[in-house]
Amino acid sequence: MPRLASDLPVWRVGMTSAPVRNLAGSVAIVTGASRGMGRAAAIALAEQGVKVLATARDGDLLETLSQTRGITPFALSLSRPGACAEISEAAHALGPATILVHAAGRGGYLDKPIFDQGLDDWRETMAVNLDSGFELSQLVARNIREAGWGRIVLLASTAGEVGAPSMAPYCASKHGVIGLMRSVAQDIAPFGGTCNAVLPSWVRTDMAERDAEFEAERRGMNVEEVWAERNAANPAGRIVSVQEITDVISFLVAPASSGINGQAITVSLGSYW
C-alpha cells in the first residue's frame, strides 16, 4: 500500500525541488547507442557538454561515436551476466553517472505464438529489456541520492500498454519497464531526481526494419508495402521519426522537465501502435 507523507521521515516531507542546473559536466549512461534513438540521444547529450558512456553490442558502429567530443564508446551485450557491473565500472572513470537513457532493446520480431515461444528467448528479452533497466536504474539512482539531482529515461513502447499476438516476451518486458519506471520515480523524487518512460509507436529503426522484413516474408509482401500500411494506419499518415523521439528524451533530461516524474509519455502521432 502506498505510504502517506505522514509515514515518511520528517526530512523528506515538503522538500523543495533541486535548483535548475546546466547539464554540462554531468555524466550519462546511454544504452543502445550504436543505432537509432540511443545513438541520437547520446549525440544530443554530448552536444550539451555531458560526458556520455555510450554502450551497445555493435562495437564497430559504436566506435564511430568516438568522433563526437564527450562520448566514450563501451561495447558489450546487456544479455551477458555481469554486463551492468562492467558498465558501472566504466562509468565510474568518467564520474558519478546521474543521467541514464536506457534505449537498448530486444525486438518483438523474434517472438512467436505463446504455444511455440521458447524459454531462452523469453529470458533473453527480459534480460535486455527489463533486467538491465533495473540494474542500471539502481546504479544511477544511488548517484542521484548522493548528488541531489538526476534523470532516468527508460525507452518502453506502445507495446507496454497494449497486447499484440505472438509478442508475449516483448509486450511483457515493455509493460514491466513502465512499472519499473513508476516505482523508481517514487524512490528518487525526494532527492531531486525524475524517472520517466518514453513510449514510441513505429519508428523506422534497424530493429523495426527487421520486424518489417519478417512481416513482409510472412505475408508475401515487400518491405515498403509493410511500411506503407504502417504509415496509413497512423492518423498523421506517417510514423514517428527518430528525431521526434530524441527531442522528447532531451526534454526529459533537461532541468526544465523537473516537474515531470513517473510518466509514461506516448510519442505516436495519435496512433495506438
PDB file of C-alpha atoms in Angstrom:
ATOM      1  CA  MET A   1       0.000   0.000   0.000  1.00  0.00           C
ATOM      2  CA  PRO A   2       1.431   3.449  -0.915  1.00  0.00           C
ATOM      3  CA  ARG A   3       2.841   5.360   2.035  1.00  0.00           C
ATOM      4  CA  LEU A   4       1.392   8.700   3.082  1.00  0.00           C
ATOM      5  CA  ALA A   5       3.510  11.782   3.636  1.00  0.00           C
ATOM      6  CA  SER A   6       2.916  11.347   7.368  1.00  0.00           C
ATOM      7  CA  ASP A   7       4.664   7.972   7.193  1.00  0.00           C
ATOM      8  CA  LEU A   8       7.858   9.446   5.745  1.00  0.00           C
ATOM      9  CA  PRO A   9      10.825  10.741   7.748  1.00  0.00           C
ATOM     10  CA  VAL A  10      10.428  14.444   8.540  1.00  0.00           C
ATOM     11  CA  TRP A  11      13.339  15.459   6.329  1.00  0.00           C
ATOM     12  CA  ARG A  12      11.566  14.025   3.265  1.00  0.00           C
ATOM     13  CA  VAL A  13       8.316  15.938   3.723  1.00  0.00           C
ATOM     14  CA  GLY A  14       7.972  19.277   1.976  1.00  0.00           C
ATOM     15  CA  MET A  15      11.437  19.222   0.377  1.00  0.00           C
ATOM     16  CA  THR A  16      11.954  21.915  -2.237  1.00  0.00           C
ATOM     17  CA  SER A  17      12.965  20.999  -5.748  1.00  0.00           C
ATOM     18  CA  ALA A  18      16.635  20.924  -6.716  1.00  0.00           C
ATOM     19  CA  PRO A  19      17.907  24.153  -8.264  1.00  0.00           C
ATOM     20  CA  VAL A  20      17.924  24.417 -12.027  1.00  0.00           C
ATOM     21  CA  ARG A  21      21.318  23.397 -13.314  1.00  0.00           C
ATOM     22  CA  ASN A  22      23.287  23.190 -16.508  1.00  0.00           C
ATOM     23  CA  LEU A  23      23.870  19.704 -17.870  1.00  0.00           C
ATOM     24  CA  ALA A  24      27.479  20.446 -18.833  1.00  0.00           C
ATOM     25  CA  GLY A  25      29.872  18.289 -16.856  1.00  0.00           C
ATOM     26  CA  SER A  26      27.244  15.706 -15.892  1.00  0.00           C
ATOM     27  CA  VAL A  27      27.857  12.044 -16.655  1.00  0.00           C
ATOM     28  CA  ALA A  28      25.316   9.961 -18.569  1.00  0.00           C
ATOM     29  CA  ILE A  29      24.982   6.301 -19.464  1.00  0.00           C
ATOM     30  CA  VAL A  30      23.206   5.706 -22.772  1.00  0.00           C
ATOM     31  CA  THR A  31      22.439   2.134 -23.832  1.00  0.00           C
ATOM     32  CA  GLY A  32      21.560   1.013 -27.342  1.00  0.00           C
ATOM     33  CA  ALA A  33      23.775   3.850 -28.525  1.00  0.00           C
ATOM     34  CA  SER A  34      25.077   2.384 -31.775  1.00  0.00           C
ATOM     35  CA  ARG A  35      21.856   2.997 -33.706  1.00  0.00           C
ATOM     36  CA  GLY A  36      18.549   4.803 -33.831  1.00  0.00           C
ATOM     37  CA  MET A  37      17.163   6.574 -30.797  1.00  0.00           C
ATOM     38  CA  GLY A  38      20.012   5.630 -28.482  1.00  0.00           C
ATOM     39  CA  ARG A  39      22.632   6.962 -30.853  1.00  0.00           C
ATOM     40  CA  ALA A  40      20.742  10.211 -31.420  1.00  0.00           C
ATOM     41  CA  ALA A  41      20.263  10.658 -27.659  1.00  0.00           C
ATOM     42  CA  ALA A  42      23.973  10.110 -26.968  1.00  0.00           C
ATOM     43  CA  ILE A  43      24.940  12.751 -29.519  1.00  0.00           C
ATOM     44  CA  ALA A  44      22.325  15.213 -28.260  1.00  0.00           C
ATOM     45  CA  LEU A  45      23.611  14.904 -24.688  1.00  0.00           C
ATOM     46  CA  ALA A  46      27.256  15.208 -25.712  1.00  0.00           C
ATOM     47  CA  GLU A  47      26.466  18.395 -27.629  1.00  0.00           C
ATOM     48  CA  GLN A  48      25.246  19.872 -24.321  1.00  0.00           C
ATOM     49  CA  GLY A  49      28.554  19.135 -22.623  1.00  0.00           C
ATOM     50  CA  VAL A  50      27.526  15.874 -20.958  1.00  0.00           C
ATOM     51  CA  LYS A  51      30.164  13.159 -20.623  1.00  0.00           C
ATOM     52  CA  VAL A  52      28.474  10.134 -22.175  1.00  0.00           C
ATOM     53  CA  LEU A  53      29.309   6.472 -21.735  1.00  0.00           C
ATOM     54  CA  ALA A  54      27.700   5.006 -24.863  1.00  0.00           C
ATOM     55  CA  THR A  55      27.038   1.274 -24.794  1.00  0.00           C
ATOM     56  CA  ALA A  56      25.829  -1.197 -27.421  1.00  0.00           C
ATOM     57  CA  ARG A  57      26.635  -4.625 -28.813  1.00  0.00           C
ATOM     58  CA  ASP A  58      27.908  -3.431 -32.204  1.00  0.00           C
ATOM     59  CA  GLY A  59      31.438  -2.318 -31.375  1.00  0.00           C
ATOM     60  CA  ASP A  60      32.322  -1.230 -34.903  1.00  0.00           C
ATOM     61  CA  LEU A  61      29.304   1.012 -35.296  1.00  0.00           C
ATOM     62  CA  LEU A  62      29.619   2.258 -31.723  1.00  0.00           C
ATOM     63  CA  GLU A  63      33.230   3.240 -32.292  1.00  0.00           C
ATOM     64  CA  THR A  64      32.174   5.833 -34.861  1.00  0.00           C
ATOM     65  CA  LEU A  65      30.669   7.784 -31.969  1.00  0.00           C
ATOM     66  CA  SER A  66      34.152   8.388 -30.582  1.00  0.00           C
ATOM     67  CA  GLN A  67      34.437  11.131 -33.192  1.00  0.00           C
ATOM     68  CA  THR A  68      31.872  13.114 -31.191  1.00  0.00           C
ATOM     69  CA  ARG A  69      33.519  15.004 -28.368  1.00  0.00           C
ATOM     70  CA  GLY A  70      32.393  13.824 -24.947  1.00  0.00           C
ATOM     71  CA  ILE A  71      31.325  10.299 -25.952  1.00  0.00           C
ATOM     72  CA  THR A  72      33.167   7.234 -24.658  1.00  0.00           C
ATOM     73  CA  PRO A  73      32.152   4.039 -26.514  1.00  0.00           C
ATOM     74  CA  PHE A  74      31.846   0.838 -24.486  1.00  0.00           C
ATOM     75  CA  ALA A  75      30.825  -2.248 -26.446  1.00  0.00           C
ATOM     76  CA  LEU A  76      29.098  -5.160 -24.696  1.00  0.00           C
ATOM     77  CA  SER A  77      25.871  -7.170 -24.731  1.00  0.00           C
ATOM     78  CA  LEU A  78      23.395  -6.438 -21.947  1.00  0.00           C
ATOM     79  CA  SER A  79      22.198 -10.040 -22.069  1.00  0.00           C
ATOM     80  CA  ARG A  80      25.568 -11.220 -20.742  1.00  0.00           C
ATOM     81  CA  PRO A  81      25.738 -11.829 -16.970  1.00  0.00           C
ATOM     82  CA  GLY A  82      27.691  -9.096 -15.225  1.00  0.00           C
ATOM     83  CA  ALA A  83      27.298  -6.611 -18.093  1.00  0.00           C
ATOM     84  CA  CYS A  84      25.738  -3.884 -15.924  1.00  0.00           C
ATOM     85  CA  ALA A  85      28.531  -4.211 -13.365  1.00  0.00           C
ATOM     86  CA  GLU A  86      31.028  -3.639 -16.186  1.00  0.00           C
ATOM     87  CA  ILE A  87      29.101  -0.557 -17.292  1.00  0.00           C
ATOM     88  CA  SER A  88      29.156   0.717 -13.720  1.00  0.00           C
ATOM     89  CA  GLU A  89      32.915   0.361 -13.540  1.00  0.00           C
ATOM     90  CA  ALA A  90      33.444   2.063 -16.901  1.00  0.00           C
ATOM     91  CA  ALA A  91      31.119   4.928 -15.980  1.00  0.00           C
ATOM     92  CA  HIS A  92      32.932   5.447 -12.669  1.00  0.00           C
ATOM     93  CA  ALA A  93      36.023   6.505 -14.632  1.00  0.00           C
ATOM     94  CA  LEU A  94      34.044   9.470 -16.001  1.00  0.00           C
ATOM     95  CA  GLY A  95      32.448  10.411 -12.670  1.00  0.00           C
ATOM     96  CA  PRO A  96      29.170   9.662 -10.879  1.00  0.00           C
ATOM     97  CA  ALA A  97      26.541   8.998 -13.556  1.00  0.00           C
ATOM     98  CA  THR A  98      23.380  10.948 -12.671  1.00  0.00           C
ATOM     99  CA  ILE A  99      21.715  10.525 -16.082  1.00  0.00           C
ATOM    100  CA  LEU A 100      20.526   7.278 -17.653  1.00  0.00           C
ATOM    101  CA  VAL A 101      18.923   6.874 -21.062  1.00  0.00           C
ATOM    102  CA  HIS A 102      18.136   3.182 -21.427  1.00  0.00           C
ATOM    103  CA  ALA A 103      17.366   2.717 -25.123  1.00  0.00           C
ATOM    104  CA  ALA A 104      18.699  -0.816 -25.645  1.00  0.00           C
ATOM    105  CA  GLY A 105      16.102  -3.399 -26.509  1.00  0.00           C
ATOM    106  CA  ARG A 106      15.477  -6.823 -27.978  1.00  0.00           C
ATOM    107  CA  GLY A 107      12.804  -6.618 -30.627  1.00  0.00           C
ATOM    108  CA  GLY A 108       9.488  -8.394 -30.866  1.00  0.00           C
ATOM    109  CA  TYR A 109      10.239  -9.639 -34.357  1.00  0.00           C
ATOM    110  CA  LEU A 110      11.920 -12.657 -32.729  1.00  0.00           C
ATOM    111  CA  ASP A 111       8.779 -13.601 -30.783  1.00  0.00           C
ATOM    112  CA  LYS A 112       6.416 -16.471 -31.583  1.00  0.00           C
ATOM    113  CA  PRO A 113       2.889 -17.509 -30.576  1.00  0.00           C
ATOM    114  CA  ILE A 114       2.764 -18.458 -26.902  1.00  0.00           C
ATOM    115  CA  PHE A 115       2.340 -22.143 -27.860  1.00  0.00           C
ATOM    116  CA  ASP A 116       5.772 -22.134 -29.526  1.00  0.00           C
ATOM    117  CA  GLN A 117       7.679 -19.475 -27.601  1.00  0.00           C
ATOM    118  CA  GLY A 118      10.991 -20.711 -26.251  1.00  0.00           C
ATOM    119  CA  LEU A 119      12.002 -20.035 -22.659  1.00  0.00           C
ATOM    120  CA  ASP A 120      15.508 -18.984 -23.710  1.00  0.00           C
ATOM    121  CA  ASP A 121      14.079 -16.244 -25.943  1.00  0.00           C
ATOM    122  CA  TRP A 122      11.814 -15.105 -23.113  1.00  0.00           C
ATOM    123  CA  ARG A 123      14.752 -14.903 -20.693  1.00  0.00           C
ATOM    124  CA  GLU A 124      16.995 -13.031 -23.121  1.00  0.00           C
ATOM    125  CA  THR A 125      14.246 -10.486 -23.854  1.00  0.00           C
ATOM    126  CA  MET A 126      13.731  -9.897 -20.131  1.00  0.00           C
ATOM    127  CA  ALA A 127      17.488  -9.635 -19.546  1.00  0.00           C
ATOM    128  CA  VAL A 128      17.955  -6.939 -22.175  1.00  0.00           C
ATOM    129  CA  ASN A 129      14.668  -5.034 -21.956  1.00  0.00           C
ATOM    130  CA  LEU A 130      13.878  -5.206 -18.248  1.00  0.00           C
ATOM    131  CA  ASP A 131      16.606  -6.675 -16.022  1.00  0.00           C
ATOM    132  CA  SER A 132      19.291  -4.330 -17.336  1.00  0.00           C
ATOM    133  CA  GLY A 133      16.912  -1.393 -16.886  1.00  0.00           C
ATOM    134  CA  PHE A 134      16.539  -2.338 -13.228  1.00  0.00           C
ATOM    135  CA  GLU A 135      20.278  -2.727 -12.613  1.00  0.00           C
ATOM    136  CA  LEU A 136      21.272   0.473 -14.378  1.00  0.00           C
ATOM    137  CA  SER A 137      18.450   2.449 -12.757  1.00  0.00           C
ATOM    138  CA  GLN A 138      19.679   1.207  -9.380  1.00  0.00           C
ATOM    139  CA  LEU A 139      23.223   2.348 -10.171  1.00  0.00           C
ATOM    140  CA  VAL A 140      22.162   5.812 -11.303  1.00  0.00           C
ATOM    141  CA  ALA A 141      19.558   6.184  -8.531  1.00  0.00           C
ATOM    142  CA  ARG A 142      22.276   5.734  -5.922  1.00  0.00           C
ATOM    143  CA  ASN A 143      24.292   8.507  -7.545  1.00  0.00           C
ATOM    144  CA  ILE A 144      21.200  10.728  -7.705  1.00  0.00           C
ATOM    145  CA  ARG A 145      20.673  10.189  -3.978  1.00  0.00           C
ATOM    146  CA  GLU A 146      24.202  11.428  -3.306  1.00  0.00           C
ATOM    147  CA  ALA A 147      24.177  14.294  -5.826  1.00  0.00           C
ATOM    148  CA  GLY A 148      20.666  15.601  -5.123  1.00  0.00           C
ATOM    149  CA  TRP A 149      19.803  15.689  -8.817  1.00  0.00           C
ATOM    150  CA  GLY A 150      19.399  13.328 -11.747  1.00  0.00           C
ATOM    151  CA  ARG A 151      17.366  11.998 -14.637  1.00  0.00           C
ATOM    152  CA  ILE A 152      16.400   8.482 -15.699  1.00  0.00           C
ATOM    153  CA  VAL A 153      14.642   7.931 -19.025  1.00  0.00           C
ATOM    154  CA  LEU A 154      13.606   4.404 -19.976  1.00  0.00           C
ATOM    155  CA  LEU A 155      12.589   3.589 -23.550  1.00  0.00           C
ATOM    156  CA  ALA A 156       9.442   1.494 -23.447  1.00  0.00           C
ATOM    157  CA  SER A 157       6.957   1.200 -26.309  1.00  0.00           C
ATOM    158  CA  THR A 158       3.280   1.477 -27.070  1.00  0.00           C
ATOM    159  CA  ALA A 159       3.563  -2.317 -26.672  1.00  0.00           C
ATOM    160  CA  GLY A 160       3.932  -1.540 -22.968  1.00  0.00           C
ATOM    161  CA  GLU A 161       0.271  -0.526 -22.822  1.00  0.00           C
ATOM    162  CA  VAL A 162      -1.384  -2.868 -25.321  1.00  0.00           C
ATOM    163  CA  GLY A 163      -1.003  -6.505 -26.250  1.00  0.00           C
ATOM    164  CA  ALA A 164      -0.156  -7.974 -29.631  1.00  0.00           C
ATOM    165  CA  PRO A 165      -0.322 -11.523 -30.982  1.00  0.00           C
ATOM    166  CA  SER A 166       2.898 -13.537 -30.975  1.00  0.00           C
ATOM    167  CA  MET A 167       4.729 -10.910 -28.904  1.00  0.00           C
ATOM    168  CA  ALA A 168       4.415 -12.112 -25.303  1.00  0.00           C
ATOM    169  CA  PRO A 169       8.088 -11.584 -24.341  1.00  0.00           C
ATOM    170  CA  TYR A 170       8.339  -8.126 -25.904  1.00  0.00           C
ATOM    171  CA  CYS A 171       4.992  -6.850 -24.608  1.00  0.00           C
ATOM    172  CA  ALA A 172       5.577  -8.251 -21.132  1.00  0.00           C
ATOM    173  CA  SER A 173       9.036  -6.696 -20.923  1.00  0.00           C
ATOM    174  CA  LYS A 174       7.780  -3.281 -22.011  1.00  0.00           C
ATOM    175  CA  HIS A 175       4.861  -3.412 -19.575  1.00  0.00           C
ATOM    176  CA  GLY A 176       7.493  -4.205 -16.957  1.00  0.00           C
ATOM    177  CA  VAL A 177       9.610  -1.195 -17.954  1.00  0.00           C
ATOM    178  CA  ILE A 178       6.653   1.102 -17.275  1.00  0.00           C
ATOM    179  CA  GLY A 179       6.060  -0.441 -13.850  1.00  0.00           C
ATOM    180  CA  LEU A 180       9.756  -0.167 -13.041  1.00  0.00           C
ATOM    181  CA  MET A 181       9.750   3.490 -14.060  1.00  0.00           C
ATOM    182  CA  ARG A 182       6.769   4.348 -11.865  1.00  0.00           C
ATOM    183  CA  SER A 183       8.382   2.818  -8.802  1.00  0.00           C
ATOM    184  CA  VAL A 184      11.842   4.309  -9.384  1.00  0.00           C
ATOM    185  CA  ALA A 185      10.202   7.711  -9.821  1.00  0.00           C
ATOM    186  CA  GLN A 186       8.839   7.479  -6.291  1.00  0.00           C
ATOM    187  CA  ASP A 187      12.180   6.429  -4.820  1.00  0.00           C
ATOM    188  CA  ILE A 188      14.303   9.207  -6.331  1.00  0.00           C
ATOM    189  CA  ALA A 189      11.821  12.092  -6.168  1.00  0.00           C
ATOM    190  CA  PRO A 190      12.915  13.162  -2.648  1.00  0.00           C
ATOM    191  CA  PHE A 191      16.480  13.522  -3.932  1.00  0.00           C
ATOM    192  CA  GLY A 192      15.806  15.818  -6.873  1.00  0.00           C
ATOM    193  CA  GLY A 193      15.579  13.009  -9.399  1.00  0.00           C
ATOM    194  CA  THR A 194      12.985  12.118 -12.004  1.00  0.00           C
ATOM    195  CA  CYS A 195      12.285   8.896 -13.857  1.00  0.00           C
ATOM    196  CA  ASN A 196      10.039   8.749 -16.915  1.00  0.00           C
ATOM    197  CA  ALA A 197       9.398   6.393 -19.813  1.00  0.00           C
ATOM    198  CA  VAL A 198       9.069   7.245 -23.494  1.00  0.00           C
ATOM    199  CA  LEU A 199       6.668   5.046 -25.465  1.00  0.00           C
ATOM    200  CA  PRO A 200       7.269   5.286 -29.216  1.00  0.00           C
ATOM    201  CA  SER A 201       4.955   3.702 -31.725  1.00  0.00           C
ATOM    202  CA  TRP A 202       6.518   2.570 -35.001  1.00  0.00           C
ATOM    203  CA  VAL A 203       9.829   4.290 -35.706  1.00  0.00           C
ATOM    204  CA  ARG A 204      11.879   3.195 -38.696  1.00  0.00           C
ATOM    205  CA  THR A 205      14.909   1.946 -36.817  1.00  0.00           C
ATOM    206  CA  ASP A 206      17.036  -1.082 -37.689  1.00  0.00           C
ATOM    207  CA  MET A 207      15.087  -3.193 -35.198  1.00  0.00           C
ATOM    208  CA  ALA A 208      11.738  -2.136 -36.674  1.00  0.00           C
ATOM    209  CA  GLU A 209      13.140  -2.748 -40.155  1.00  0.00           C
ATOM    210  CA  ARG A 210      13.869  -6.351 -39.234  1.00  0.00           C
ATOM    211  CA  ASP A 211      10.326  -6.661 -37.948  1.00  0.00           C
ATOM    212  CA  ALA A 212       9.021  -5.299 -41.267  1.00  0.00           C
ATOM    213  CA  GLU A 213      11.154  -7.782 -43.191  1.00  0.00           C
ATOM    214  CA  PHE A 214       9.770 -10.641 -41.095  1.00  0.00           C
ATOM    215  CA  GLU A 215       6.193  -9.472 -41.633  1.00  0.00           C
ATOM    216  CA  ALA A 216       6.740  -8.963 -45.356  1.00  0.00           C
ATOM    217  CA  GLU A 217       8.038 -12.503 -45.743  1.00  0.00           C
ATOM    218  CA  ARG A 218       5.199 -13.949 -43.676  1.00  0.00           C
ATOM    219  CA  ARG A 219       2.522 -12.119 -45.695  1.00  0.00           C
ATOM    220  CA  GLY A 220       4.097 -12.358 -49.149  1.00  0.00           C
ATOM    221  CA  MET A 221       4.656  -8.589 -49.437  1.00  0.00           C
ATOM    222  CA  ASN A 222       7.659  -6.366 -49.905  1.00  0.00           C
ATOM    223  CA  VAL A 223       9.060  -4.285 -47.062  1.00  0.00           C
ATOM    224  CA  GLU A 224       7.929  -0.934 -48.466  1.00  0.00           C
ATOM    225  CA  GLU A 225       4.343  -2.186 -48.609  1.00  0.00           C
ATOM    226  CA  VAL A 226       4.550  -3.018 -44.905  1.00  0.00           C
ATOM    227  CA  TRP A 227       5.797   0.475 -44.092  1.00  0.00           C
ATOM    228  CA  ALA A 228       3.113   1.992 -46.296  1.00  0.00           C
ATOM    229  CA  GLU A 229       0.498   0.151 -44.229  1.00  0.00           C
ATOM    230  CA  ARG A 230       2.039   1.408 -41.015  1.00  0.00           C
ATOM    231  CA  ASN A 231       2.051   4.969 -42.306  1.00  0.00           C
ATOM    232  CA  ALA A 232      -1.561   4.716 -43.463  1.00  0.00           C
ATOM    233  CA  ALA A 233      -2.700   3.323 -40.090  1.00  0.00           C
ATOM    234  CA  ASN A 234      -1.495   6.473 -38.341  1.00  0.00           C
ATOM    235  CA  PRO A 235      -3.865   9.484 -38.174  1.00  0.00           C
ATOM    236  CA  ALA A 236      -0.980  11.695 -39.313  1.00  0.00           C
ATOM    237  CA  GLY A 237      -0.351   9.493 -42.354  1.00  0.00           C
ATOM    238  CA  ARG A 238       3.220   8.826 -41.291  1.00  0.00           C
ATOM    239  CA  ILE A 239       5.164   7.215 -38.476  1.00  0.00           C
ATOM    240  CA  VAL A 240       7.186   8.981 -35.806  1.00  0.00           C
ATOM    241  CA  SER A 241      10.765   9.975 -36.630  1.00  0.00           C
ATOM    242  CA  VAL A 242      13.868   9.233 -34.577  1.00  0.00           C
ATOM    243  CA  GLN A 243      14.356  12.969 -34.110  1.00  0.00           C
ATOM    244  CA  GLU A 244      10.895  13.368 -32.602  1.00  0.00           C
ATOM    245  CA  ILE A 245      11.702  10.703 -30.023  1.00  0.00           C
ATOM    246  CA  THR A 246      15.107  12.247 -29.328  1.00  0.00           C
ATOM    247  CA  ASP A 247      13.537  15.651 -28.744  1.00  0.00           C
ATOM    248  CA  VAL A 248      11.296  14.173 -26.039  1.00  0.00           C
ATOM    249  CA  ILE A 249      14.223  12.361 -24.410  1.00  0.00           C
ATOM    250  CA  SER A 250      16.284  15.553 -24.443  1.00  0.00           C
ATOM    251  CA  PHE A 251      13.484  17.472 -22.755  1.00  0.00           C
ATOM    252  CA  LEU A 252      13.031  14.833 -20.056  1.00  0.00           C
ATOM    253  CA  VAL A 253      16.748  15.029 -19.255  1.00  0.00           C
ATOM    254  CA  ALA A 254      16.798  18.833 -19.237  1.00  0.00           C
ATOM    255  CA  PRO A 255      16.494  20.815 -15.979  1.00  0.00           C
ATOM    256  CA  ALA A 256      13.271  22.357 -17.322  1.00  0.00           C
ATOM    257  CA  SER A 257      11.492  18.993 -17.006  1.00  0.00           C
ATOM    258  CA  SER A 258      11.791  18.898 -13.201  1.00  0.00           C
ATOM    259  CA  GLY A 259       8.007  18.816 -12.727  1.00  0.00           C
ATOM    260  CA  ILE A 260       7.537  15.660 -14.816  1.00  0.00           C
ATOM    261  CA  ASN A 261       8.093  12.431 -12.918  1.00  0.00           C
ATOM    262  CA  GLY A 262       6.679   8.924 -13.101  1.00  0.00           C
ATOM    263  CA  GLN A 263       5.072   9.467 -16.505  1.00  0.00           C
ATOM    264  CA  ALA A 264       4.655   7.099 -19.450  1.00  0.00           C
ATOM    265  CA  ILE A 265       4.852   9.531 -22.360  1.00  0.00           C
ATOM    266  CA  THR A 266       3.475   8.178 -25.612  1.00  0.00           C
ATOM    267  CA  VAL A 267       5.014   9.569 -28.794  1.00  0.00           C
ATOM    268  CA  SER A 268       2.883   8.119 -31.557  1.00  0.00           C
ATOM    269  CA  LEU A 269       1.237  10.913 -33.586  1.00  0.00           C
ATOM    270  CA  GLY A 270      -2.097   9.717 -32.226  1.00  0.00           C
ATOM    271  CA  SER A 271      -1.869   6.051 -33.153  1.00  0.00           C
ATOM    272  CA  TYR A 272      -2.232   3.123 -30.764  1.00  0.00           C
ATOM    273  CA  TRP A 273       0.672   1.129 -32.191  1.00  0.00           C
TER     274      TRP A 273
END
